[in-house]
Short mmCIF file of C-alpha atoms in Angstrom, two decimals:
data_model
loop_
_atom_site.label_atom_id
_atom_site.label_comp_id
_atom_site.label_asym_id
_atom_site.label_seq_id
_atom_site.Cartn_x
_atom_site.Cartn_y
_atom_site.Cartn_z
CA UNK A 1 2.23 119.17 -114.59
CA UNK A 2 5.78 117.22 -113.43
CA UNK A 3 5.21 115.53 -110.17
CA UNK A 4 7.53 113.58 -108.37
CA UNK A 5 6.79 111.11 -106.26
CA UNK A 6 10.05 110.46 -103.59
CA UNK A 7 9.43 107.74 -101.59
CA UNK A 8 10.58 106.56 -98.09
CA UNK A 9 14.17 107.02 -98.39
CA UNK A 10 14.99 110.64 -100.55
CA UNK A 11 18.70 111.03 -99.91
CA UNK A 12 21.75 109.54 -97.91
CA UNK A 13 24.90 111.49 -98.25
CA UNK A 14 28.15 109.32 -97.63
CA UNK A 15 28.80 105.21 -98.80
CA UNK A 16 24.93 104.36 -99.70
CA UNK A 17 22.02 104.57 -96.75
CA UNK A 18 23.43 105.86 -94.33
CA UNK A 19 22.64 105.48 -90.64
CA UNK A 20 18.89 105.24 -89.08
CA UNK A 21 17.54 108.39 -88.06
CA UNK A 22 16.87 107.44 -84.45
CA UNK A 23 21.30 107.11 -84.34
CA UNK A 24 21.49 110.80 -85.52
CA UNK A 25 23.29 113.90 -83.46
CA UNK A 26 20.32 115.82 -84.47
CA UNK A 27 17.32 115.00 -85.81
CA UNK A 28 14.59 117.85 -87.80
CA UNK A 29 11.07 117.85 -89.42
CA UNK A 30 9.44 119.06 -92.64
CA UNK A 31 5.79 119.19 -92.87
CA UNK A 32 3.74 120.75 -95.66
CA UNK A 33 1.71 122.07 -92.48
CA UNK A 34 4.95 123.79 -91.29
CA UNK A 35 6.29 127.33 -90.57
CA UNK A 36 10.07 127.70 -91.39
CA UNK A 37 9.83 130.43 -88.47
CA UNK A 38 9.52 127.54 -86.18
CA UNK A 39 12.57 125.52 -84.44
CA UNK A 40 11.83 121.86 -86.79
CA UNK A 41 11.00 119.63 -84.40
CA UNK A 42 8.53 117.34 -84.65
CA UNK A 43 5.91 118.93 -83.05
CA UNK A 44 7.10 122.40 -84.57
CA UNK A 45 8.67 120.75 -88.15
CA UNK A 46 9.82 123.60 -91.48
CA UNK A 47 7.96 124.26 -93.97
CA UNK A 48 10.14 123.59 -96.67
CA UNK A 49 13.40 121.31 -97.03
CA UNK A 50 15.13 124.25 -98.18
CA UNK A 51 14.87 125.81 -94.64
CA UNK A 52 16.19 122.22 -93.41
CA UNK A 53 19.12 121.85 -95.55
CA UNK A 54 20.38 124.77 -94.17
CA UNK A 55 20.62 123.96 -91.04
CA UNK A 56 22.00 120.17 -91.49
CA UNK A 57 25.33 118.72 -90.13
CA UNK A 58 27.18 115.88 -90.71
CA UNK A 59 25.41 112.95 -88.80
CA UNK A 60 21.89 115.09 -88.53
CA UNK A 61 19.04 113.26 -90.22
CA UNK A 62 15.86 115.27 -91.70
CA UNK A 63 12.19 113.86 -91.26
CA UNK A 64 9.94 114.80 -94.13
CA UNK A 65 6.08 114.52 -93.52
CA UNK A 66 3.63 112.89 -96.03
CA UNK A 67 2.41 115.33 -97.91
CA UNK A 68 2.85 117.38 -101.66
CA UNK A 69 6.15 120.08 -101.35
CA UNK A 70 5.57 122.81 -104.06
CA UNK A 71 8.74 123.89 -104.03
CA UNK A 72 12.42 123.09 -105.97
CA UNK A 73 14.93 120.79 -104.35
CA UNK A 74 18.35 121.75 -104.78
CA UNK A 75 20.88 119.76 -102.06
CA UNK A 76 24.08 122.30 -102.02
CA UNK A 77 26.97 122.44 -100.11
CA UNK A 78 26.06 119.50 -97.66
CA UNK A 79 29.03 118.35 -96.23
CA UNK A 80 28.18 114.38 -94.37
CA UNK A 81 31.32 111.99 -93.71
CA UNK A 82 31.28 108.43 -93.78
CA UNK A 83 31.12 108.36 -90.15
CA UNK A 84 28.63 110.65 -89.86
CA UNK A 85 26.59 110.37 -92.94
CA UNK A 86 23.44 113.16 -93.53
CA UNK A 87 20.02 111.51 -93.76
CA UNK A 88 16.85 112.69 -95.54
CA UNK A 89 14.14 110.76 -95.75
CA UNK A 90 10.11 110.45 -96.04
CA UNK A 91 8.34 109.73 -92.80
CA UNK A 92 7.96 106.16 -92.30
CA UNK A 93 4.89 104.92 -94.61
CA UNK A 94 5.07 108.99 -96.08
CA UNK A 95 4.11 109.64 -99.08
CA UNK A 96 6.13 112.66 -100.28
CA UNK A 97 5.61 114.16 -103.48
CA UNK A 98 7.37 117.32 -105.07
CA UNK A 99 5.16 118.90 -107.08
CA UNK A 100 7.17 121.23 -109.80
CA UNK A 101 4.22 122.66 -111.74
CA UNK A 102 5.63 125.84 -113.41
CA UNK A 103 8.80 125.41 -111.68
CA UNK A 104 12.22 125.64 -113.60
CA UNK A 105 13.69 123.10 -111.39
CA UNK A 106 13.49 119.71 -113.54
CA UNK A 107 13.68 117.23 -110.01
CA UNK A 108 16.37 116.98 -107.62
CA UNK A 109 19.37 118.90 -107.87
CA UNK A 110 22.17 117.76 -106.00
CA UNK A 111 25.56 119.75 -105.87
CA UNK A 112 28.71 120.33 -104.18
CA UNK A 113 27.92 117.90 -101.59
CA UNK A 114 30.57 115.34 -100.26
CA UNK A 115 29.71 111.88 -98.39
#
């Protein structure tokens, strides 16, 4: 079984850490409890990150729950500036964990994705 265990901080596009998610234009939620039918905020967070990523803009920041994601991670085509970096990160005190059991993903796949 490959399980990953991402801690508090998962990604910052753009010149390291990037802003704190309370200073972002937009901020969404991921919760293993989710529905991606739903609008991602907190009290109605996505499913997966997949659904999130989709939606993300440069200065957005994206929440993700405690909790174990059963699903691939691939971070295409996300498109941050330094200015207005994008943020995703665990939950404060979240433990995330990516479970990839029979999954051809090997982890985190990041690509075509600038600041």
């Amino acid at each position: 079984m490959r399980t990953i265990a991402v801690a508090v901080l998962f990604v910052a596009f753009a010149g390291g850490i990037g802003s704190p998610a309370a200073e972002a234009a937009d901020q969404y939620h991921v919760s293993s409890k989710g529905n991606d039918q739903a609008d991602g905020s907190q009290a109605r967070p996505w499913a997966t990150i997949a659904r999130a990523t989709a939606t993300l803009q440069p200065g957005d920041a994206l929440i993700v729950s405690a909790g174990i994601y059963r699903q691939p991670l691939t971070l295409s085509g996300l498109k941050g500036t330094a200015e207005q970096p994008i943020v995703i990160r665990g939950e404060d005190n979240a433990r995330v964990l990516l479970d990839l059991a029979g999954q051809r993903a090997q982890g985190i796949e990041v690509e075509a994705c600038a600041h």
